[in-house]
Amino acid sequence: MQKAATGPVRRRSVGRDETTAAGSTSAGPVAAAAKQGKRKRPGRAGYVAWLMLLPALAVYVGFVVVPLGMGLQYSFYDWNGVGVATFAGLENYLQVVTDPELLGSILNALTLIIYFTLIPIGVGLILASLIRSMRQGLLSSAAQTILFLPQIVPLAAAGIAWSWMYAQTGTVNQFLSAVGLGGITRSWLADYGTALPAVGLIGSWVLTGLCTVLLLTGIGKIDSSLYEAVRLDGAGWWREFFTVTLPGLRQEIAVLATLTIIAALSSFDIIYTSTQGGPGRTTLVPGISIFRIGFTQSDVGLASAFGIVLMVLVLLVVLPIQRLSKVND
Amino acid sequence: MRTSRSELILGRLLLAAALILTLLPLISMLSAALQPADRNPTGIVWPTDPQWGNFVTAFEVGNVWRLMTSSAFIVLGVVPASMLIATLAGYALGALAPKGGRAVLIFFVAGLTIPFEALIIPLYYQSQSLGTLNTPWAVIFPLLGLFMPFSVFWMRAHFINVPRELSEAARVDGASVLQEFRQIQLPLALPALSALAILLFLWTWNQFLLPVVLIADPLDRTVAGALTFFQGQYSLSIPLLNAGALLIITPAIVVFLIFQRQFVRALLQGAVKG
């Protein structure tokens, strides 16, 4: 929203800087600029700098800022994508915040934060602090490679792999039967009660490795004398974890929380290939809703409004985390 | 550092469990892919008669070769151009620091938080009016813009750490800004550039939403986007679906295994910078 408004302003400032820079170029030849080496920046560099920025600004404005403005515009209209658009005011936004189906999909996305954020960071913290002392050796170097694999595999493929794992005859049920829990086997993604947690755990699978390895790197930067001091104090594993490891990792945790919360709120690929939002609406998330409303039901205005709401939602959750991590820095 | 024996053992056990859990879905896919194509497989079993032919069938029926070609085209359209444009901008913001550069940086950084899902509707109508809908360009152009905030931020972070004396010395020697950029700055930027190349390749190759929405023919999409086509194509045969999906994710995994150190470093730094 803000960006749509600043777009033209930005362009104007490009023009202004170009003209002033050009003026100083004609006044100051190369030799003069070289003599004034101490000067912060020669005018000619300002001119060239804006030329160098131009392509990046062009693609960013053209394919991000302009579409954002278009989306904002659509969100105030009732439009099926082909016919005449009629102005609808805030009607679309009202529908996003009152329609139980749309609210439900936002709620599902918020629930997914448990699986995309809390579990990966929690498990990552435990794994990273436990393997802190054994970072050398075959197991840990193999671990880096293997834990990163889910980051390389497309999320859509993770969805396909796991929908087979969760199938009636799949690996999850095979394992449960083998350990004597044959009674609870089911088709996990087709069950109303288990579909959302099952989809969420796919997210945990994808993100836990990234969290573990980043946290391990963070632990590596913690001054080891802190660990020695707390051990000399007679602290056990728990106290060491809470007094040294956790505070030392604040920055990394903030980064990971930001990344994984965005992944949870804007999850699409995994859900599209595993459940498509079903059964019923149990795994519906904003990404899937926008896709369906915009392209299947052809309600472009409503879908656009939902897109804007999703963006604001991400900002509302992410900005406080950024602020927290800065304050604590 | 003193660590008790039980902690070490516990750590090792937990790590091993995490590794097994990480590999399980992939092993499970392989196991399913090797079962007879016309039967419904059960969990993980090492097949008595592994049907490696499933991979051949999936490769042919799934038009995997064509998919790889169209993916490669999209990657080649996005990655080199992104790197060039972002390097120029990153150098301008990081080293030249023109008046108003700070505002431009904030303008770019704001773009880091926009989820692709929020833009997909207008992107569809934009590519419709540009006439690029259903061509690779419908994905290439928006990805250039969508990856630009990160790429500019990344390259600026590199250039801001290059000592200023270096470029001052070059200027005194009579080098123009462009000469200095090409002969001094670019070679120094190679590590940052290669990490950026890895990230952009991975994000483009694995891009799902944009190709699914903007390119109707699944065979013209990125490989990740084409996975939905596989689901439709092989809905009756789980072994073939798994074989096809494995074929499609293999190139990225192979590239990863070759460059894994660079990959891990790039992804970790990418996480911190992003």
XYZ file of C-alpha atoms in Angstrom:
603
model
C 0.000 0.000 0.000
C 2.679 2.438 1.056
C 4.801 1.370 -1.835
C 2.138 2.185 -4.388
C 2.056 5.676 -2.967
C 5.826 6.192 -2.928
C 6.357 4.887 -6.458
C 5.919 8.140 -8.405
C 7.773 10.118 -5.735
C 10.736 7.840 -6.103
C 10.773 8.339 -9.869
C 10.695 12.068 -9.476
C 13.678 11.980 -7.144
C 15.588 9.908 -9.711
C 15.057 12.669 -12.251
C 16.099 15.392 -9.831
C 19.323 13.690 -8.821
C 20.205 13.045 -12.436
C 19.912 16.687 -13.391
C 21.907 18.013 -10.429
C 24.565 15.335 -10.926
C 24.822 16.133 -14.628
C 25.358 19.784 -13.794
C 28.276 19.090 -11.501
C 29.835 16.738 -14.060
C 30.255 19.490 -16.610
C 31.709 21.741 -13.904
C 34.229 19.276 -12.454
C 36.566 17.396 -14.805
C 38.125 14.059 -13.814
C 41.365 15.606 -12.562
C 39.488 17.876 -10.186
C 37.478 14.985 -8.814
C 40.671 12.999 -8.267
C 42.346 15.908 -6.470
C 39.399 16.217 -4.140
C 39.847 12.557 -3.178
C 38.768 13.363 0.365
C 35.378 14.633 -0.775
C 32.704 12.104 0.115
C 31.469 11.547 -3.401
C 32.221 13.229 -6.682
C 29.114 14.448 -8.486
C 29.829 12.219 -11.440
C 29.538 9.136 -9.204
C 26.073 10.253 -8.132
C 25.014 10.394 -11.746
C 26.476 6.987 -12.552
C 25.068 5.527 -9.336
C 21.532 6.425 -10.354
C 22.106 4.976 -13.803
C 23.242 1.742 -12.154
C 20.178 1.698 -9.916
C 17.806 2.234 -12.792
C 17.443 -1.366 -14.072
C 16.839 -2.720 -10.559
C 14.291 -0.013 -9.811
C 12.618 -0.631 -13.175
C 12.010 -4.378 -12.666
C 11.093 -3.907 -9.011
C 8.641 -1.103 -9.679
C 7.342 -2.740 -12.862
C 6.721 -6.224 -11.488
C 6.209 -5.701 -7.752
C 5.128 -2.140 -6.984
C 2.828 -1.711 -9.983
C 1.085 -5.095 -9.409
C 0.715 -4.150 -5.756
C -0.997 -0.945 -6.801
C -3.173 -2.903 -9.239
C -4.125 -5.342 -6.478
C -5.008 -2.481 -4.186
C -7.177 -0.978 -6.911
C -8.927 -4.296 -7.698
C -9.638 -4.797 -4.005
C -12.112 -1.891 -4.076
C -14.018 -3.260 -7.059
C -16.441 -6.016 -7.810
C -14.932 -7.630 -10.908
C -15.068 -11.087 -12.479
C -11.892 -10.545 -14.534
C -13.617 -10.103 -17.883
C -16.727 -7.952 -17.573
C -17.263 -4.463 -16.234
C -15.860 -3.655 -12.808
C -18.146 -1.855 -10.392
C -16.868 0.118 -7.437
C -17.550 -1.728 -4.213
C -15.843 0.419 -1.606
C -14.738 -1.582 1.432
C -17.219 -4.377 0.745
C -14.505 -6.899 -0.195
C -12.519 -6.145 2.957
C -15.664 -6.469 5.044
C -16.235 -9.876 3.520
C -12.677 -11.007 4.294
C -13.084 -10.191 7.972
C -16.628 -11.571 8.331
C -16.853 -14.610 6.024
C -16.349 -17.697 8.228
C -14.587 -19.571 5.413
C -12.025 -16.805 4.885
C -11.553 -16.234 8.601
C -11.140 -19.981 8.963
C -8.321 -20.007 6.453
C -6.536 -17.203 8.331
C -7.008 -19.137 11.562
C -5.550 -22.262 9.923
C -2.520 -20.264 8.801
C -2.027 -18.976 12.351
C -2.298 -22.545 13.659
C 0.368 -23.607 11.187
C 2.805 -21.287 13.025
C 2.973 -24.005 15.705
C 4.274 -26.491 13.150
C 6.320 -24.183 10.922
C 7.867 -22.099 13.707
C 7.570 -23.493 17.237
C 8.411 -27.124 16.473
C 11.347 -26.437 14.108
C 12.930 -23.840 16.406
C 12.226 -25.918 19.529
C 13.615 -29.140 18.085
C 16.434 -27.163 16.472
C 17.410 -25.682 19.839
C 17.458 -29.061 21.546
C 19.391 -30.763 18.747
C 21.835 -27.901 18.336
C 22.639 -27.605 22.026
C 23.003 -31.363 22.412
C 25.375 -31.722 19.487
C 27.353 -28.606 20.354
C 30.154 -30.666 21.837
C 30.395 -33.117 18.927
C 30.524 -30.845 15.950
C 33.518 -32.604 14.466
C 33.369 -36.053 12.940
C 31.554 -38.020 10.296
C 28.114 -37.938 11.920
C 27.990 -34.175 12.175
C 29.303 -33.474 8.681
C 26.827 -35.979 7.244
C 24.199 -34.267 9.376
C 24.737 -30.878 7.733
C 24.193 -32.388 4.299
C 21.195 -34.505 5.221
C 19.414 -31.920 7.373
C 19.589 -29.480 4.479
C 18.002 -31.826 1.936
C 14.412 -30.665 2.630
C 15.543 -27.117 1.769
C 16.626 -28.264 -1.690
C 13.533 -30.310 -2.517
C 10.678 -28.196 -3.917
C 7.921 -27.728 -1.330
C 5.478 -29.158 -3.853
C 7.535 -32.363 -3.928
C 7.526 -32.470 -0.130
C 3.739 -32.349 -0.350
C 3.705 -35.296 -2.750
C 6.222 -37.338 -0.755
C 4.295 -36.847 2.460
C 0.853 -37.470 1.001
C 2.179 -40.913 0.110
C 3.648 -41.321 3.622
C 0.250 -40.400 5.132
C -1.787 -42.620 2.779
C -3.825 -45.563 4.077
C -1.143 -48.015 2.933
C 1.716 -45.546 3.502
C 4.778 -45.551 5.719
C 3.217 -43.790 8.722
C 0.505 -46.435 9.100
C 3.020 -49.207 8.387
C 5.145 -47.946 11.282
C 2.156 -47.535 13.615
C 0.991 -51.089 12.925
C 4.512 -52.383 13.506
C 4.663 -50.853 16.993
C 1.207 -52.152 17.903
C -0.774 -48.977 17.264
C -2.675 -50.496 14.351
C -5.889 -49.229 15.955
C -5.218 -45.562 15.188
C -4.169 -45.965 11.567
C -6.146 -43.898 9.106
C -5.791 -41.876 5.958
C -4.236 -38.950 7.816
C -4.778 -36.223 5.242
C -8.398 -37.221 4.585
C -9.380 -37.187 8.277
C -11.050 -33.972 9.479
C -9.302 -34.131 12.843
C -5.776 -34.897 11.676
C -5.433 -33.170 8.289
C -4.181 -29.799 9.592
C -1.605 -31.204 12.050
C -0.496 -33.670 9.357
C 0.034 -30.855 6.857
C 1.736 -28.801 9.564
C 4.213 -31.567 10.283
C 5.293 -31.487 6.626
C 6.313 -27.903 7.342
C 8.202 -29.051 10.446
C 10.022 -31.588 8.288
C 11.065 -28.918 5.804
C 12.215 -26.315 8.318
C 13.770 -28.200 11.242
C 17.071 -28.824 9.453
C 17.516 -25.178 8.526
C 16.773 -24.135 12.112
C 19.148 -26.704 13.604
C 22.072 -25.780 11.397
C 21.606 -22.024 11.749
C 21.326 -22.370 15.542
C 24.448 -24.554 15.592
C 26.315 -21.823 13.740
C 25.004 -19.359 16.299
C 26.168 -21.520 19.202
C 29.596 -21.649 17.606
C 29.826 -17.872 18.013
C 29.042 -17.943 21.737
C 32.145 -17.342 23.843
C 33.119 -20.769 25.199
C 34.395 -19.217 28.442
C 30.761 -18.506 29.273
C 30.095 -22.234 29.161
C 33.146 -22.961 31.306
C 32.079 -20.366 33.852
C 28.577 -21.716 34.191
C 29.916 -25.272 34.458
C 32.369 -24.239 37.177
C 29.348 -22.794 38.919
C 28.039 -26.333 38.989
C 25.222 -25.777 36.539
C 23.578 -28.728 34.840
C 22.395 -29.015 31.264
C 19.170 -27.092 31.830
C 20.757 -24.127 33.585
C 23.490 -23.961 31.012
C 20.852 -23.998 28.276
C 18.782 -21.204 29.821
C 21.607 -18.977 31.058
C 24.102 -19.256 28.185
C 22.755 -20.912 25.052
C 19.304 -19.377 24.798
C 20.317 -15.726 25.434
C 23.259 -16.108 23.067
C 20.962 -17.236 20.269
C 18.437 -14.414 20.491
C 19.424 -12.940 17.145
C 19.294 -16.289 15.309
C 15.948 -17.148 16.868
C 14.483 -13.805 15.761
C 15.704 -14.413 12.208
C 14.309 -17.941 12.132
C 10.998 -16.879 13.646
C 10.605 -14.235 10.952
C 11.411 -16.663 8.154
C 9.272 -19.520 9.410
C 6.257 -17.374 10.350
C 6.219 -15.926 6.837
C 6.437 -19.504 5.531
C 3.471 -20.518 7.707
C 1.269 -17.559 6.786
C 1.958 -17.797 3.070
C 2.059 -21.587 2.778
C 0.771 -22.725 -0.593
C 2.898 -25.339 -2.353
C 2.699 -28.054 0.315
C -1.036 -27.704 0.769
C -1.789 -27.446 -2.935
C -0.086 -30.776 -3.653
C -1.170 -32.615 -0.517
C -4.766 -31.655 0.378
C -5.847 -28.688 -1.802
C -7.378 -27.263 1.381
C -9.499 -30.284 2.193
C -11.103 -32.312 3.611
C -13.855 -29.728 3.827
C -12.009 -26.535 4.705
C -9.815 -28.018 7.392
C -6.507 -27.169 5.692
C -7.612 -24.094 3.777
C -5.005 -21.303 4.025
C -4.971 -17.746 2.589
C -2.790 -18.729 -0.388
C -5.233 -21.456 -1.457
C -8.249 -19.212 -0.796
C -6.802 -16.400 -2.942
C -6.078 -18.890 -5.715
C -9.560 -20.378 -5.605
C -11.509 -17.138 -5.238
C -9.483 -15.389 -7.921
C -9.185 -18.090 -10.553
C -11.946 -20.636 -9.906
C -14.724 -18.369 -8.654
C -13.437 -15.371 -10.665
C -14.082 -12.890 -7.863
C -10.991 -10.801 -8.545
C -11.913 -8.005 -6.130
C -12.366 -10.287 -3.150
C -9.217 -12.286 -3.939
C -7.206 -9.055 -4.233
C -8.557 -7.763 -0.944
C -7.546 -11.042 0.680
C -4.072 -10.640 -0.825
C -3.725 -7.195 0.742
C -4.997 -8.518 4.083
C -2.443 -11.344 3.932
C 0.345 -8.837 3.314
C -0.756 -6.696 6.254
C -1.024 -9.811 8.428
C 2.572 -10.760 7.605
C 3.735 -7.225 8.441
C 1.789 -7.201 11.715
C 3.457 -10.412 12.857
C 6.940 -9.808 11.484
C 7.597 -6.163 12.380
C 7.348 -6.613 16.172
C 9.855 -9.484 15.935
C 12.282 -7.262 14.035
C 11.895 -4.571 16.655
C 12.389 -7.017 19.533
C 15.563 -8.425 18.056
C 16.951 -4.930 17.512
C 16.175 -3.798 21.051
C 17.927 -6.825 22.421
C 20.926 -6.478 20.170
C 34.678 -27.804 27.720
C 33.484 -30.705 29.778
C 30.569 -32.659 28.508
C 29.265 -35.696 30.260
C 29.207 -39.013 28.500
C 25.459 -39.423 28.707
C 24.956 -36.050 27.024
C 27.175 -37.120 24.160
C 25.294 -40.351 23.692
C 21.931 -38.634 23.975
C 23.028 -36.027 21.459
C 24.169 -38.647 19.015
C 20.961 -40.661 19.363
C 18.764 -37.607 18.840
C 20.793 -36.481 15.877
C 20.592 -39.942 14.312
C 16.828 -39.972 14.850
C 16.518 -36.546 13.222
C 18.559 -37.718 10.241
C 16.423 -40.821 9.778
C 13.235 -38.749 9.983
C 14.658 -36.331 7.438
C 15.459 -39.094 4.976
C 12.303 -41.143 5.576
C 10.009 -39.415 3.031
C 12.654 -39.685 0.329
C 13.345 -43.356 1.077
C 9.624 -43.959 1.168
C 9.311 -42.383 -2.284
C 12.086 -44.561 -3.648
C 10.535 -47.678 -2.162
C 7.160 -46.842 -3.715
C 8.751 -45.981 -7.061
C 10.288 -49.435 -7.323
C 7.037 -51.385 -6.817
C 5.057 -52.757 -9.770
C 3.355 -49.804 -11.463
C -0.103 -51.367 -11.542
C -0.318 -52.176 -7.850
C -0.920 -50.135 -4.725
C 2.348 -50.296 -2.738
C 2.570 -50.711 1.043
C 4.848 -48.523 3.140
C 8.580 -49.028 2.921
C 9.571 -52.460 1.650
C 12.678 -53.344 -0.246
C 11.103 -54.818 -3.402
C 12.100 -58.362 -4.319
C 11.988 -57.389 -7.952
C 12.748 -53.638 -8.150
C 11.025 -52.071 -11.148
C 13.722 -49.630 -12.274
C 11.770 -49.458 -15.524
C 9.242 -47.226 -13.725
C 11.745 -44.413 -13.977
C 12.000 -44.877 -17.741
C 8.202 -44.932 -18.066
C 7.829 -41.855 -15.866
C 10.535 -40.067 -17.830
C 8.756 -40.708 -21.119
C 5.114 -40.340 -20.093
C 5.943 -37.304 -17.964
C 7.866 -35.580 -20.751
C 10.611 -35.006 -18.209
C 13.138 -33.969 -20.833
C 10.854 -31.212 -22.085
C 10.185 -30.087 -18.518
C 13.896 -29.851 -17.800
C 14.360 -27.759 -20.951
C 11.590 -25.310 -20.112
C 12.827 -25.055 -16.519
C 16.359 -24.408 -17.724
C 15.035 -21.669 -19.999
C 13.269 -19.950 -17.103
C 16.351 -20.282 -14.868
C 18.556 -18.811 -17.601
C 16.096 -15.972 -18.018
C 16.030 -15.139 -14.312
C 19.431 -15.860 -12.764
C 22.045 -14.091 -14.967
C 19.873 -11.006 -15.495
C 19.024 -10.776 -11.772
C 22.692 -11.036 -10.869
C 23.754 -8.350 -13.336
C 21.012 -5.906 -12.344
C 21.450 -6.522 -8.616
C 25.235 -6.179 -8.790
C 24.945 -2.787 -10.474
C 22.390 -1.626 -7.907
C 24.268 -3.145 -4.973
C 27.462 -1.424 -6.060
C 25.659 1.886 -6.482
C 24.073 1.652 -3.018
C 26.994 0.076 -1.178
C 30.040 1.788 -2.685
C 28.883 4.960 -4.427
C 26.189 5.819 -1.857
C 24.452 8.551 -3.860
C 22.157 11.119 -2.297
C 18.826 9.435 -1.638
C 20.430 5.980 -1.645
C 19.215 5.227 1.854
C 15.602 5.816 0.820
C 16.056 3.513 -2.181
C 17.453 0.823 0.091
C 14.446 1.066 2.427
C 12.170 0.998 -0.619
C 13.772 -2.286 -1.698
C 13.913 -3.834 1.788
C 10.179 -3.220 2.236
C 9.676 -5.622 -0.669
C 11.247 -8.479 1.328
C 8.073 -9.004 3.341
C 5.588 -9.206 0.448
C 4.328 -12.772 0.091
C 4.052 -13.884 -3.551
C 0.485 -15.016 -2.826
C -0.558 -11.405 -2.233
C 0.574 -10.384 -5.723
C -0.510 -13.362 -7.773
C -3.902 -11.980 -8.876
C -2.585 -8.665 -10.287
C 0.433 -10.480 -11.777
C -1.976 -12.641 -13.757
C -3.818 -9.660 -15.233
C -0.573 -7.793 -15.785
C 0.891 -10.620 -17.851
C -2.396 -10.892 -19.684
C -2.196 -7.257 -20.755
C 1.521 -7.579 -21.575
C 0.714 -10.605 -23.737
C 3.200 -12.815 -21.896
C 0.594 -15.079 -20.286
C 1.327 -18.779 -20.942
C 4.876 -18.048 -22.075
C 8.025 -18.473 -19.947
C 8.291 -14.671 -19.809
C 5.163 -14.551 -17.661
C 7.281 -16.173 -14.924
C 10.679 -14.670 -15.790
C 9.697 -10.981 -15.609
C 7.883 -11.087 -12.249
C 10.623 -13.231 -10.701
C 13.204 -10.630 -11.719
C 11.208 -8.067 -9.761
C 10.276 -10.331 -6.846
C 13.854 -11.510 -6.206
C 15.278 -7.998 -6.652
C 14.809 -6.777 -3.053
C 16.825 -9.685 -1.690
C 19.421 -9.618 -4.465
C 20.067 -5.879 -4.120
C 20.226 -6.164 -0.344
C 22.674 -9.071 -0.669
C 25.023 -7.365 -3.127
C 24.913 -4.064 -1.215
C 25.958 -5.955 1.929
C 29.016 -7.159 0.027
C 29.992 -3.843 -1.525
C 29.579 -1.849 1.666
C 32.349 -3.941 3.206
C 34.867 -3.347 0.433
C 37.428 -0.821 1.723
C 36.863 2.608 0.195
C 40.619 3.146 -0.256
C 40.542 0.553 -3.011
C 38.266 2.551 -5.262
C 39.968 5.826 -4.355
C 43.271 4.365 -5.470
C 41.700 3.252 -8.722
C 40.279 6.719 -9.327
C 43.668 8.351 -8.723
C 45.094 5.978 -11.310
C 42.593 7.435 -13.758
C 40.092 4.584 -13.913
C 36.516 5.534 -14.709
C 33.721 4.312 -12.454
C 32.860 1.590 -14.957
C 36.489 0.495 -15.373
C 36.975 0.334 -11.637
C 33.722 -1.613 -11.343
C 34.666 -4.207 -13.941
C 38.337 -4.671 -13.219
C 38.497 -4.309 -9.452
C 35.089 -4.674 -7.864
C 33.631 -7.568 -9.856
C 36.494 -10.018 -9.243
C 36.300 -9.248 -5.511
C 32.556 -9.849 -5.549
C 32.814 -13.379 -6.964
C 32.094 -15.255 -3.698
C 29.028 -13.111 -2.968
C 27.913 -13.505 -6.569
C 28.226 -17.278 -6.606
C 26.255 -17.596 -3.378
C 23.571 -15.366 -4.897
C 23.589 -17.514 -8.035
C 22.990 -20.637 -5.933
C 20.057 -19.088 -4.082
C 18.456 -17.656 -7.214
C 18.840 -20.939 -9.072
C 17.223 -22.850 -6.234
C 14.335 -20.408 -5.769
C 13.611 -20.278 -9.505
C 13.922 -24.025 -10.061
C 11.619 -24.714 -7.120
C 9.166 -21.920 -7.896
C 5.645 -23.315 -7.829
C 2.941 -20.685 -7.503
C 3.897 -18.423 -10.415
C 4.242 -21.149 -13.066
C 1.055 -22.891 -11.906
C -0.960 -19.689 -12.259
C 0.740 -17.991 -15.188
C 1.507 -20.900 -17.537
C -1.422 -23.087 -18.495
C 0.556 -25.867 -20.213
C 2.307 -27.791 -17.408
C 5.066 -28.799 -19.802
C 6.149 -25.174 -20.177
C 6.505 -24.654 -16.408
C 9.387 -25.028 -13.994
C 9.852 -28.611 -12.837
C 8.313 -27.826 -9.461
C 5.258 -26.291 -11.097
C 4.937 -29.351 -13.293
C 4.526 -31.626 -10.278
C 0.784 -30.980 -10.337
C 0.746 -32.332 -13.885
C 2.412 -35.489 -12.593
C -0.255 -35.832 -9.938
C -2.945 -35.710 -12.604
C -1.058 -37.929 -15.010
C -0.268 -40.668 -12.486
C -3.253 -40.379 -10.178
C -3.867 -44.086 -10.684
C -0.304 -45.236 -10.122
C 1.474 -44.266 -6.903
C 4.721 -45.971 -8.026
C 4.870 -43.912 -11.229
C 3.973 -40.679 -9.410
C 6.810 -41.233 -6.959
C 9.229 -42.200 -9.727
C 8.311 -39.047 -11.653
C 8.628 -36.792 -8.603
C 12.030 -38.322 -7.765
C 13.243 -37.732 -11.346
C 12.192 -34.118 -11.079
C 13.917 -33.362 -7.772
C 17.134 -35.211 -8.650
C 18.941 -32.450 -10.630
C 18.714 -29.969 -7.757
C 19.851 -32.631 -5.270
C 22.819 -33.552 -7.478
C 23.833 -29.896 -7.788
C 23.431 -29.604 -4.019
C 25.616 -32.624 -3.281
C 28.363 -31.253 -5.530
C 28.321 -27.737 -4.083
C 26.960 -28.564 -0.638
C 29.382 -26.420 1.347
C 28.606 -23.363 -0.749
C 24.892 -24.219 -0.617
C 24.764 -24.449 3.146
C 26.810 -21.286 3.571
C 24.663 -19.379 1.058
C 21.407 -20.565 2.623
C 22.559 -19.700 6.135
C 23.783 -16.253 5.156
C 20.681 -15.817 3.041
C 18.587 -16.575 6.093
C 20.454 -14.037 8.191
C 20.356 -11.321 5.572
C 16.782 -12.007 4.567
